PDB file of C-alpha atoms in Angstrom:
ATOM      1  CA  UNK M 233       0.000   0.000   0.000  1.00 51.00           C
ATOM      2  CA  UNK M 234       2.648   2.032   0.487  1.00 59.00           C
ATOM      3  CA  UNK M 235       3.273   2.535  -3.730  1.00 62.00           C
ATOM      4  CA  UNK M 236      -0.140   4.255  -3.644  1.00 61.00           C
ATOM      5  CA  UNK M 237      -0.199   7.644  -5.394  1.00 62.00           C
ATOM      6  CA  UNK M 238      -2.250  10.302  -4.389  1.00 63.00           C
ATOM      7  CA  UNK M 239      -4.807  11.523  -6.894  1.00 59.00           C
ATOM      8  CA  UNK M 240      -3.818   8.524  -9.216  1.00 56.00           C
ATOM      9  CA  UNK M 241      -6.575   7.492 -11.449  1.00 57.00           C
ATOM     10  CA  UNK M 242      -6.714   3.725 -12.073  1.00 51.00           C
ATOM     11  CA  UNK M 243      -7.544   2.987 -15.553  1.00 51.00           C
ATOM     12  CA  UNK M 244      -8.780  -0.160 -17.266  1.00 49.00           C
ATOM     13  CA  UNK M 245      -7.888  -1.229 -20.778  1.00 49.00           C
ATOM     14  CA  UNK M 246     -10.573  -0.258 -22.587  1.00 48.00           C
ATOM     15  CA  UNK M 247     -11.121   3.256 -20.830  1.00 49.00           C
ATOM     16  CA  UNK M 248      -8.764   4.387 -23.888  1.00 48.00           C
ATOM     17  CA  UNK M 249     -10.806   3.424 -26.487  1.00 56.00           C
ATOM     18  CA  UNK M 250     -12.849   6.009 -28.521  1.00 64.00           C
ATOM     19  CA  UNK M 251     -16.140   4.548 -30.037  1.00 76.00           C
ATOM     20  CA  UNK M 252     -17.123   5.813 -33.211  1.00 93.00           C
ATOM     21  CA  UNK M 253     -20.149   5.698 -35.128  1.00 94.00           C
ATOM     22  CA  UNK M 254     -20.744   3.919 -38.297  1.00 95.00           C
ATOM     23  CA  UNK M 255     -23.360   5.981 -39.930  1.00 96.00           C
ATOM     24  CA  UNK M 256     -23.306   9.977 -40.038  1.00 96.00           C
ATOM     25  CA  UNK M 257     -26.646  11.921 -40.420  1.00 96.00           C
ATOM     26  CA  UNK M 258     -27.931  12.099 -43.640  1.00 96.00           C
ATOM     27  CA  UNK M 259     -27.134   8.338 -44.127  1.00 96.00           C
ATOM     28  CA  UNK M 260     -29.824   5.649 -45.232  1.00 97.00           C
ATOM     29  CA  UNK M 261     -29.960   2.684 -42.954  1.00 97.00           C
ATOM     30  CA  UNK M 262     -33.057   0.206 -42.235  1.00 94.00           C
ATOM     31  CA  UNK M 263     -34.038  -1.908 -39.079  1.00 93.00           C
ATOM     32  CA  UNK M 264     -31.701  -5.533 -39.043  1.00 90.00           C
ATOM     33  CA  UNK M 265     -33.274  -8.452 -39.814  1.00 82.00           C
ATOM     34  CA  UNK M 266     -32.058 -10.005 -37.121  1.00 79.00           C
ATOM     35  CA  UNK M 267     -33.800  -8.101 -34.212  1.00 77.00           C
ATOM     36  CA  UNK M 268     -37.371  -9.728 -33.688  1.00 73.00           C
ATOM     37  CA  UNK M 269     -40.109  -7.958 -35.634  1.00 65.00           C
ATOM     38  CA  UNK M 270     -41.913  -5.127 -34.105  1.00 74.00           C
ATOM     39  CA  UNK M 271     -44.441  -2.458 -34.711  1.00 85.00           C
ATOM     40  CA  UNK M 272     -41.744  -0.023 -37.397  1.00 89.00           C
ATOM     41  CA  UNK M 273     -42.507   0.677 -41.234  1.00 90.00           C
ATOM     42  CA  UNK M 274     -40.160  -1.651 -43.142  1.00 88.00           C
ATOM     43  CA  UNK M 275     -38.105   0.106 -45.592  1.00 91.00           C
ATOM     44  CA  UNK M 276     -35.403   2.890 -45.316  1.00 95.00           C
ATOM     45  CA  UNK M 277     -34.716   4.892 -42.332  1.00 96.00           C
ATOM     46  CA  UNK M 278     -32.322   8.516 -42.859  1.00 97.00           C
ATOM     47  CA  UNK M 279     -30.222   8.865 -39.887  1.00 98.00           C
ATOM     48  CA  UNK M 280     -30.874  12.020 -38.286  1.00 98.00           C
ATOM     49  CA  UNK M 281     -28.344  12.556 -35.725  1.00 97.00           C
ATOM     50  CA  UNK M 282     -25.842  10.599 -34.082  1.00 97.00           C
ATOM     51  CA  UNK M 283     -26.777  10.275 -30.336  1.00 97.00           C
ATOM     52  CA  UNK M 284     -23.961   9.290 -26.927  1.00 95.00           C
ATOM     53  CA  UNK M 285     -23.964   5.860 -25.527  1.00 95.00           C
ATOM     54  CA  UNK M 286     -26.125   4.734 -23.488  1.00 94.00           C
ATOM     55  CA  UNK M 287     -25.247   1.565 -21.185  1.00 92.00           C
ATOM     56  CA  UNK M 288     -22.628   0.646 -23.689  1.00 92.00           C
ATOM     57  CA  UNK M 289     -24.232   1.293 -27.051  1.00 94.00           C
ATOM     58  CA  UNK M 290     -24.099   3.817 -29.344  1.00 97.00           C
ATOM     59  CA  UNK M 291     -27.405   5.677 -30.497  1.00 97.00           C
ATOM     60  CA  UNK M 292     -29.315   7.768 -33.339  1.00 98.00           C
ATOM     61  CA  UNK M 293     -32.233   9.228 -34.245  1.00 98.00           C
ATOM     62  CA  UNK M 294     -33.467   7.867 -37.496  1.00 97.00           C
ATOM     63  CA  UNK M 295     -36.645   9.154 -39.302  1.00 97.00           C
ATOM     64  CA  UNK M 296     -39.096   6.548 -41.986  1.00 96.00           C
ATOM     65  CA  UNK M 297     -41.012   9.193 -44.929  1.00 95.00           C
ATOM     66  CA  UNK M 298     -43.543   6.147 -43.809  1.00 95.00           C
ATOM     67  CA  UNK M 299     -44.166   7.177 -39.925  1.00 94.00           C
ATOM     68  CA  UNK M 300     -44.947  10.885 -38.963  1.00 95.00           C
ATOM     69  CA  UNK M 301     -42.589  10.234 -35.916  1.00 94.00           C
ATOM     70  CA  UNK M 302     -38.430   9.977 -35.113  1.00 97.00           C
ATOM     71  CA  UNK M 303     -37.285   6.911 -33.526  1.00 95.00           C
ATOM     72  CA  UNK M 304     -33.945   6.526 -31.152  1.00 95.00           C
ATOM     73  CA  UNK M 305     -32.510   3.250 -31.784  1.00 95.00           C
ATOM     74  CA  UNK M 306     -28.957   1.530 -31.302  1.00 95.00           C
ATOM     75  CA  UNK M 307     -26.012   0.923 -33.621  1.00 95.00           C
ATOM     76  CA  UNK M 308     -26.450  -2.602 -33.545  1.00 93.00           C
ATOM     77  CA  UNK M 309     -30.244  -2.410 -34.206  1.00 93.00           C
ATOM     78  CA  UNK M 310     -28.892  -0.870 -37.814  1.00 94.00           C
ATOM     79  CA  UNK M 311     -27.628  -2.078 -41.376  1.00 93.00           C
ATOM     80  CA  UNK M 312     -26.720  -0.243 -44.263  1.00 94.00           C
ATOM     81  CA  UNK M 313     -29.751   0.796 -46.727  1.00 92.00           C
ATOM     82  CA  UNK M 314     -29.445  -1.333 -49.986  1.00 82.00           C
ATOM     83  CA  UNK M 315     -29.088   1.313 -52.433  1.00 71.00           C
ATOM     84  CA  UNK M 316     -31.126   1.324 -55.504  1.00 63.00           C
ATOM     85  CA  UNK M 317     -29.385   1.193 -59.205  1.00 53.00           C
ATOM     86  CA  UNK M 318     -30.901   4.167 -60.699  1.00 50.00           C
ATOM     87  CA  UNK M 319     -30.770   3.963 -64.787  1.00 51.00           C
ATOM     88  CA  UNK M 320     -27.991   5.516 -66.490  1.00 50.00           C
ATOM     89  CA  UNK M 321     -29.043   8.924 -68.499  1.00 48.00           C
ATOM     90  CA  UNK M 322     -26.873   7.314 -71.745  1.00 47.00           C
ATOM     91  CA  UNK M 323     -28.658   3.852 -71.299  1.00 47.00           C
ATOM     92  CA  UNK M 324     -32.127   5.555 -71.631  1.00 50.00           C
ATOM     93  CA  UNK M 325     -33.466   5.162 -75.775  1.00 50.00           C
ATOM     94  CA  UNK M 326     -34.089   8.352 -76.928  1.00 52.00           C
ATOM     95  CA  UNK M 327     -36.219   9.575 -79.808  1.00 55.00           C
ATOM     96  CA  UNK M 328     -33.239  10.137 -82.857  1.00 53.00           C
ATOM     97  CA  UNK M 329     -33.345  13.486 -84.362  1.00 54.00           C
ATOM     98  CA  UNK M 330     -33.751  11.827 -88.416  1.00 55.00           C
ATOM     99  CA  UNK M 331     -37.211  10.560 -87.327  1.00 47.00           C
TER     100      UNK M 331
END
């Protein structure tokens, strides 16, 4: 006891690690799969905000054009949106100018 420092903090491993998130606002994400079904629109969600942890996980505030309300859900609650191929503008047939 004697190797005790006053005002020492005692740190654990992990105290040093920064979490980040994985989506920014402005980001389309839906609801996993692989959380149980529940009472949400299914499609795409835009990520509103990023949001601090809460017990351990990290938060956001997504927002459905299908429900007129936000919801605040965790990271791991989240995948990435499956973006839709949009046509090319060259790949569209145009009327030709000779007809």
């Amino acid at each position: 006891m004697d190797n005790i420092i006053a005002g020492a903090v005692m740190r654990t491993p992990h105290a040093d690690a920064v979490a980040s998130h994985r989506f920014a606002a402005g980001h389309m994400v839906r609801l996993s799969r692989a959380i149980p079904l529940r009472n949400a629109a299914a499609g795409n969600y835009e990520v509103l905000a990023q949001l601090p942890e809460r017990d351990g996980d990290l938060q956001y505030c997504i927002k459905s054009d299908r429900e007129p309300y936000q919801r605040i859900v965790k990271e791991g609650e989240l995948e990435q949106a499956i973006a839709r191929s949009m046509p090319e503008l060259s790949s569209v047939s145009r009327p030709s100018a000779a007809s």
